[in-house]
Amino acid sequence: MSHNMPHDSDTDQGTITPMAPSFQGSSIGTSTRAGSTKSSISNEKESAIIEIVPQRATLPDQLGSDLSRQIRHKYASSYRKIFGVIFTINLIVFLVFLITTRGNPNSRDIGSAASANLLVCILFRQEEFVNLVYEIFVLAPHSWPLAIRKRLAKVFHYGGCHSGAGTAAVVWYLLYTILATKEYIQDKQTDTLINIITSYIVITMFIVILTAAHPDLRRKYHDHFEAFHRFAGWTALLAFWTHNIASANVTARQWHASIGYVLVRSPNFWFIILTTSCTIASWSRLRRHTVYPEKLSDHATRLHFKYRGMSPFYGVKISDKPLTEWHAFATIPDVEPESGRINGFSVVVSNAGDWTKKQITKPNERKLWIRGAPLHGLLYTSRLFRRIVVVATGSGIGPCLSLLFADVTPRRVLWSTRDPEKTYGPGVVAEVRRADPKAVIWNTNEKGYPDIVAETYQLVHELDAEAVFIISNPKVTEKVVFGMQTRGIPAYGAIFDS
């Protein structure tokens, strides 16, 4: 569960009639369509004073019918499309097996298909592989058409590959288990029995993982989901190794060959080696590091780590109980004021549950666990655009600070939160102002909740932005992304429970 999102109670956005703000300028200059000119002449100084007043943008109507908007922008998400494509590819392969074998597929081929999908599933949770995918997708230059770049920016939906391949692996392995059971009934040998037993253990663990990963169950019992996912996954991996050796032993007997000969010629064997290597690569880098808390308020804290520098656009997984729960946070580079050198990184933690509350109430230096390599996230795709609008509510500003620090893409910032300086400290507010001197920092205690879609569109209008990025809770994220996309503006927000 990611805790770099603000707590819902702080950020649910109502709708009020927005007041016309004073001009919110761009960090790269004023858009020519952003405002009209008023002039007044001072008799005392005999000079013209020109004041730029922004033209209030009218929020355009949504495109298409209500049904088409719901289907295109809510139900037919990129995540689901990727899931569907992977499942369709597997269905085609299955039909090819049926046709080429005249309805009697070989269990070894079915097992190889299951192992291949399992490898793809694990690869899209392996940090270096995911980072490589991000790096390839953001290589597209700004000269490419926006229609291409806005689709490349959806690379963060890669979770569809993980879940699609994982679900397909379960279906393939269920079919394999049925065929293996049929073979055992026809040939009741000891090695065949071992193969059957390990197959049933693996498929049971797969079904447990798949059931626990259902979005409704995952949201309601998230801690239990993590436990099921981790320990059932490890059990399945060990059982899978045992099953591979048992299956190879059966094949060796049938081929009158050695088990080593069978293994090195088995795609299953090489797939499981790669899958195991990905798992080991992450957990072998489990380290306990000293953390230096900076309490911002009773609602938020900033945890500083000094064991390494961190470039912008990365996130880390943090825990104090590494076997039972992990929490993902976007990192912010820490810089020495004198030299400007990056000497560590920090994460902003807001009160969003028991674990985060515990971190806020512990002001003393201590140690926390960090696992795997730093991982790119959603905001890294902002590099694909010429100009962007960054929207955050509450502690969602934390992940955005990394983007603002990078200073790669010209941007405007809209941050809606209660008492920004009191809750997050003057340092965080100063970082936002530094990145966008005319950032819209909306104090909800003073002004109430904004019409966040209208305020976002106003900044898009002023900057002539190509895309919008939002970091908020699920309700507001969906509201802003849907509100922009249905008006033809590319918008991106986190995928929750993906």
Tab-separated table of N, CA, C and O in Angstrom, residues 79 83 121 125 159 162-164 166-167 170 205-222 224-230 232 496-498:
chain	number	residue	atom	x	y	z
A	79	TYR	N	-4.834	-0.019	-18.119
A	79	TYR	CA	-4.525	-1.191	-17.292
A	79	TYR	C	-5.351	-2.387	-17.760
A	79	TYR	O	-4.828	-3.490	-17.960
A	83	PHE	N	-4.249	-5.907	-19.697
A	83	PHE	CA	-4.685	-7.187	-19.148
A	83	PHE	C	-5.386	-7.995	-20.237
A	83	PHE	O	-5.114	-9.196	-20.423
A	121	CYS	N	5.010	-12.185	-15.223
A	121	CYS	CA	4.371	-11.632	-14.025
A	121	CYS	C	5.410	-11.102	-13.032
A	121	CYS	O	5.284	-9.978	-12.528
A	125	ARG	N	7.472	-6.878	-11.622
A	125	ARG	CA	7.617	-6.438	-10.238
A	125	ARG	C	9.086	-6.346	-9.854
A	125	ARG	O	9.419	-6.091	-8.697
A	159	GLY	N	1.226	-2.508	-14.451
A	159	GLY	CA	0.617	-3.487	-13.557
A	159	GLY	C	-0.350	-4.407	-14.277
A	159	GLY	O	-0.597	-5.537	-13.834
A	162	HIS	N	1.550	-7.427	-15.131
A	162	HIS	CA	1.738	-8.280	-13.957
A	162	HIS	C	0.483	-9.108	-13.667
A	162	HIS	O	0.557	-10.336	-13.539
A	163	SER	N	-0.661	-8.443	-13.575
A	163	SER	CA	-1.890	-9.159	-13.229
A	163	SER	C	-2.388	-10.023	-14.382
A	163	SER	O	-2.901	-11.128	-14.171
A	164	GLY	N	-2.233	-9.535	-15.630
A	164	GLY	CA	-2.677	-10.318	-16.775
A	164	GLY	C	-1.896	-11.607	-16.921
A	164	GLY	O	-2.474	-12.689	-17.089
A	166	GLY	N	-0.074	-13.027	-14.571
A	166	GLY	CA	-0.269	-13.830	-13.372
A	166	GLY	C	-1.556	-14.636	-13.441
A	166	GLY	O	-1.584	-15.833	-13.102
A	167	THR	N	-2.635	-13.993	-13.880
A	167	THR	CA	-3.914	-14.694	-14.012
A	167	THR	C	-3.829	-15.779	-15.074
A	167	THR	O	-4.335	-16.900	-14.887
A	170	VAL	N	-2.092	-18.866	-13.778
A	170	VAL	CA	-2.957	-19.702	-12.941
A	170	VAL	C	-3.851	-20.589	-13.813
A	170	VAL	O	-4.013	-21.787	-13.551
A	205	MET	N	-1.688	-22.502	-3.951
A	205	MET	CA	-1.071	-21.228	-3.602
A	205	MET	C	-1.419	-20.154	-4.631
A	205	MET	O	-1.685	-19.002	-4.280
A	206	PHE	N	-1.428	-20.536	-5.905
A	206	PHE	CA	-1.790	-19.579	-6.960
A	206	PHE	C	-3.212	-19.058	-6.770
A	206	PHE	O	-3.487	-17.867	-6.914
A	207	ILE	N	-4.126	-19.972	-6.453
A	207	ILE	CA	-5.528	-19.564	-6.280
A	207	ILE	C	-5.680	-18.670	-5.051
A	207	ILE	O	-6.447	-17.700	-5.058
A	208	VAL	N	-4.936	-18.972	-3.978
A	208	VAL	CA	-4.958	-18.123	-2.782
A	208	VAL	C	-4.484	-16.709	-3.138
A	208	VAL	O	-5.117	-15.709	-2.760
A	209	ILE	N	-3.378	-16.614	-3.876
A	209	ILE	CA	-2.834	-15.304	-4.274
A	209	ILE	C	-3.831	-14.557	-5.156
A	209	ILE	O	-4.093	-13.366	-4.950
A	210	LEU	N	-4.395	-15.264	-6.134
A	210	LEU	CA	-5.318	-14.633	-7.070
A	210	LEU	C	-6.580	-14.145	-6.369
A	210	LEU	O	-7.066	-13.042	-6.626
A	211	THR	N	-7.083	-14.945	-5.439
A	211	THR	CA	-8.296	-14.551	-4.705
A	211	THR	C	-8.030	-13.350	-3.809
A	211	THR	O	-8.808	-12.385	-3.778
A	212	ALA	N	-6.907	-13.385	-3.088
A	212	ALA	CA	-6.576	-12.281	-2.173
A	212	ALA	C	-6.302	-10.988	-2.922
A	212	ALA	O	-6.451	-9.898	-2.362
A	213	ALA	N	-5.918	-11.087	-4.209
A	213	ALA	CA	-5.595	-9.893	-4.993
A	213	ALA	C	-6.821	-9.227	-5.608
A	213	ALA	O	-6.687	-8.185	-6.251
A	214	HIS	N	-7.995	-9.796	-5.395
A	214	HIS	CA	-9.202	-9.153	-5.918
A	214	HIS	C	-9.314	-7.757	-5.310
A	214	HIS	O	-9.140	-7.573	-4.096
A	215	PRO	N	-9.587	-6.730	-6.126
A	215	PRO	CA	-9.563	-5.348	-5.626
A	215	PRO	C	-10.380	-5.107	-4.364
A	215	PRO	O	-9.926	-4.409	-3.457
A	216	ASP	N	-11.578	-5.673	-4.288
A	216	ASP	CA	-12.417	-5.455	-3.103
A	216	ASP	C	-11.787	-6.049	-1.850
A	216	ASP	O	-11.735	-5.410	-0.792
A	217	LEU	N	-11.310	-7.284	-1.954
A	217	LEU	CA	-10.670	-7.935	-0.803
A	217	LEU	C	-9.356	-7.246	-0.461
A	217	LEU	O	-9.006	-7.097	0.715
A	218	ARG	N	-8.646	-6.819	-1.491
A	218	ARG	CA	-7.343	-6.181	-1.264
A	218	ARG	C	-7.499	-4.873	-0.507
A	218	ARG	O	-6.711	-4.563	0.385
A	219	ARG	N	-8.496	-4.086	-0.862
A	219	ARG	CA	-8.713	-2.820	-0.159
A	219	ARG	C	-9.168	-3.053	1.281
A	219	ARG	O	-8.754	-2.333	2.188
A	220	LYS	N	-10.024	-4.045	1.484
A	220	LYS	CA	-10.603	-4.272	2.803
A	220	LYS	C	-9.633	-4.946	3.754
A	220	LYS	O	-9.607	-4.651	4.953
A	221	TYR	N	-8.800	-5.842	3.222
A	221	TYR	CA	-7.874	-6.602	4.080
A	221	TYR	C	-6.457	-6.475	3.527
A	221	TYR	O	-5.814	-7.479	3.215
A	222	HIS	N	-5.965	-5.257	3.438
A	222	HIS	CA	-4.697	-5.047	2.736
A	222	HIS	C	-3.527	-5.747	3.422
A	222	HIS	O	-2.679	-6.343	2.749
A	224	HIS	N	-3.574	-8.390	5.287
A	224	HIS	CA	-3.713	-9.828	5.058
A	224	HIS	C	-3.326	-10.178	3.620
A	224	HIS	O	-2.715	-11.219	3.363
A	225	PHE	N	-3.695	-9.286	2.685
A	225	PHE	CA	-3.328	-9.524	1.286
A	225	PHE	C	-1.812	-9.614	1.143
A	225	PHE	O	-1.294	-10.508	0.451
A	226	GLU	N	-1.086	-8.678	1.756
A	226	GLU	CA	0.373	-8.695	1.654
A	226	GLU	C	0.945	-10.002	2.185
A	226	GLU	O	1.859	-10.581	1.599
A	227	ALA	N	0.403	-10.471	3.311
A	227	ALA	CA	0.889	-11.723	3.899
A	227	ALA	C	0.606	-12.900	2.968
A	227	ALA	O	1.491	-13.736	2.706
A	228	PHE	N	-0.625	-12.976	2.466
A	228	PHE	CA	-0.985	-14.056	1.540
A	228	PHE	C	-0.087	-14.019	0.312
A	228	PHE	O	0.435	-15.045	-0.137
A	229	HIS	N	0.065	-12.838	-0.246
A	229	HIS	CA	0.819	-12.676	-1.482
A	229	HIS	C	2.273	-13.109	-1.292
A	229	HIS	O	2.836	-13.798	-2.153
A	230	ARG	N	2.862	-12.702	-0.183
A	230	ARG	CA	4.281	-12.983	0.041
A	230	ARG	C	4.520	-14.454	0.388
A	230	ARG	O	5.304	-15.147	-0.265
A	232	ALA	N	2.428	-17.109	0.364
A	232	ALA	CA	1.906	-18.059	-0.622
A	232	ALA	C	2.805	-18.074	-1.850
A	232	ALA	O	3.031	-19.128	-2.462
A	496	PHE	N	-4.594	2.817	-7.983
A	496	PHE	CA	-4.647	2.285	-6.628
A	496	PHE	C	-4.938	0.797	-6.650
A	496	PHE	O	-5.773	0.311	-7.398
A	497	ASP	N	-4.180	0.046	-5.818
A	497	ASP	CA	-4.329	-1.407	-5.718
A	497	ASP	C	-4.157	-2.081	-7.072
A	497	ASP	O	-4.988	-2.876	-7.506
A	498	SER	N	-3.040	-1.764	-7.715
A	498	SER	CA	-2.764	-2.372	-9.016
A	498	SER	C	-1.765	-3.524	-8.886
A	498	SER	O	-1.336	-4.063	-9.860
